[in-house]
């Protein structure tokens, strides 16, 4: 995982996700939801009274998330309570935090819906964020050797890209900042919005494999990429350093990721050809990169659609806490994928995550990257049907 400004990673023990999810599935019975739903039915329609409509995840996933953070939430004494004086259980706290993150509604509105004051919503949500940082980081990690074999196999089988390890893309998390704050100018991006950048590497299943966030929107993709631990590891040969694939004429194709024209062309990062009147080989190469790149666009669009707290313009957010909220939203999104939550299949697809942003072309091209791209382009063109 790349740098997340304001967050310090702690060591933790390994967790068997499948076993933990199976155990959690038997916890958090219907009694809790019956009681909790009664507190909010006055604010929900008949359809919204269904658990999945309120939280956008299944009960199985909800119970698993509760199992992850239970010890942390119970370890700290608190007097969090509903307006009627009833203290919040772990399930209550997770429900409040998930609702805040998924709905994007104000602290006041969430508090009114759940019958508590807005300060309680704020404190409960932040405690949940801290607990997820501590307990769920194993859901966002670079692939193991076997996982990488499966990833490369999917990229080649679906899009014909041999030895491809992922797709990189970036999106803007817009914010409302006070113009009185002189430091706010650095957060103004090329579309004149205040924003924070999230850059991510995505696998074929739309799982986040590496992220870097916390940098101001005034920075484009190149400096954000260079700031990442992933970039530094690749430059040192410590990442994307797996087995090569032999192409015709004795050429060897190293591991690489792909990105769009916002990114530099590097020995381990392949981007599209620029210009008009491209050869058939270059046109075909661009088509394949574009088709495979949709997985990253869909992943970022789904992230914002699922966790609306980062979709719209956040009103004067804490710029030190926002990167950590973004990280937790990515963790939650990966958990949904890892548990194959059936609710996610019911949501409509979109690949628009920065609808008002125009593409910023990057003209930086490393010579070794140019050579590798040309070799792969030629290889792909030779495999086209006559």
Short mmCIF file of C-alpha atoms in Angstrom, two decimals, residues 161 247 251-254 256-275 278-279 281-286 289 362-381:
data_model
loop_
_atom_site.label_atom_id
_atom_site.label_comp_id
_atom_site.label_asym_id
_atom_site.label_seq_id
_atom_site.Cartn_x
_atom_site.Cartn_y
_atom_site.Cartn_z
CA UNK A 161 -2.17 -8.48 -22.39
CA UNK A 247 7.87 -13.38 -26.86
CA UNK A 251 12.28 -11.08 -26.69
CA UNK A 252 11.39 -11.08 -22.99
CA UNK A 253 8.44 -9.17 -21.56
CA UNK A 254 8.83 -8.07 -17.94
CA UNK A 256 4.20 -4.16 -15.92
CA UNK A 257 1.07 -2.20 -15.18
CA UNK A 258 -0.93 -0.03 -17.57
CA UNK A 259 -2.33 3.49 -17.31
CA UNK A 260 -3.94 6.14 -19.48
CA UNK A 261 -2.28 9.14 -21.09
CA UNK A 262 -2.21 11.09 -17.80
CA UNK A 263 0.70 8.90 -16.72
CA UNK A 264 4.33 8.72 -17.89
CA UNK A 265 5.57 5.90 -20.10
CA UNK A 266 8.05 3.92 -18.01
CA UNK A 267 9.78 0.53 -18.27
CA UNK A 268 7.14 -0.90 -15.91
CA UNK A 269 4.19 1.40 -16.77
CA UNK A 270 2.80 1.24 -20.30
CA UNK A 271 0.54 3.98 -21.63
CA UNK A 272 -1.25 4.59 -24.97
CA UNK A 273 0.33 5.97 -28.12
CA UNK A 274 -0.41 9.65 -28.70
CA UNK A 275 -1.33 11.32 -31.97
CA UNK A 278 -1.55 5.66 -35.92
CA UNK A 279 -0.59 2.35 -37.49
CA UNK A 281 -0.60 -2.15 -34.56
CA UNK A 282 -0.56 0.99 -32.42
CA UNK A 283 -4.32 1.45 -32.76
CA UNK A 284 -4.92 -2.12 -31.63
CA UNK A 285 -2.57 -1.63 -28.70
CA UNK A 286 -4.47 1.48 -27.60
CA UNK A 289 -5.22 -0.73 -23.03
CA UNK A 362 1.81 13.45 -19.84
CA UNK A 363 4.55 13.56 -22.46
CA UNK A 364 7.26 11.96 -20.35
CA UNK A 365 8.54 8.76 -22.02
CA UNK A 366 11.42 6.60 -20.85
CA UNK A 367 13.40 5.02 -23.70
CA UNK A 368 13.13 1.54 -22.19
CA UNK A 369 9.41 2.06 -21.85
CA UNK A 370 9.17 3.07 -25.51
CA UNK A 371 11.04 -0.09 -26.54
CA UNK A 372 8.89 -2.35 -24.38
CA UNK A 373 5.66 -0.80 -25.64
CA UNK A 374 6.73 -1.17 -29.27
CA UNK A 375 7.68 -4.81 -28.74
CA UNK A 376 4.36 -5.61 -27.08
CA UNK A 377 2.43 -3.68 -29.72
CA UNK A 378 4.13 -5.61 -32.50
CA UNK A 379 3.52 -8.93 -30.72
CA UNK A 380 -0.19 -8.15 -30.32
CA UNK A 381 -0.55 -7.12 -33.97
#
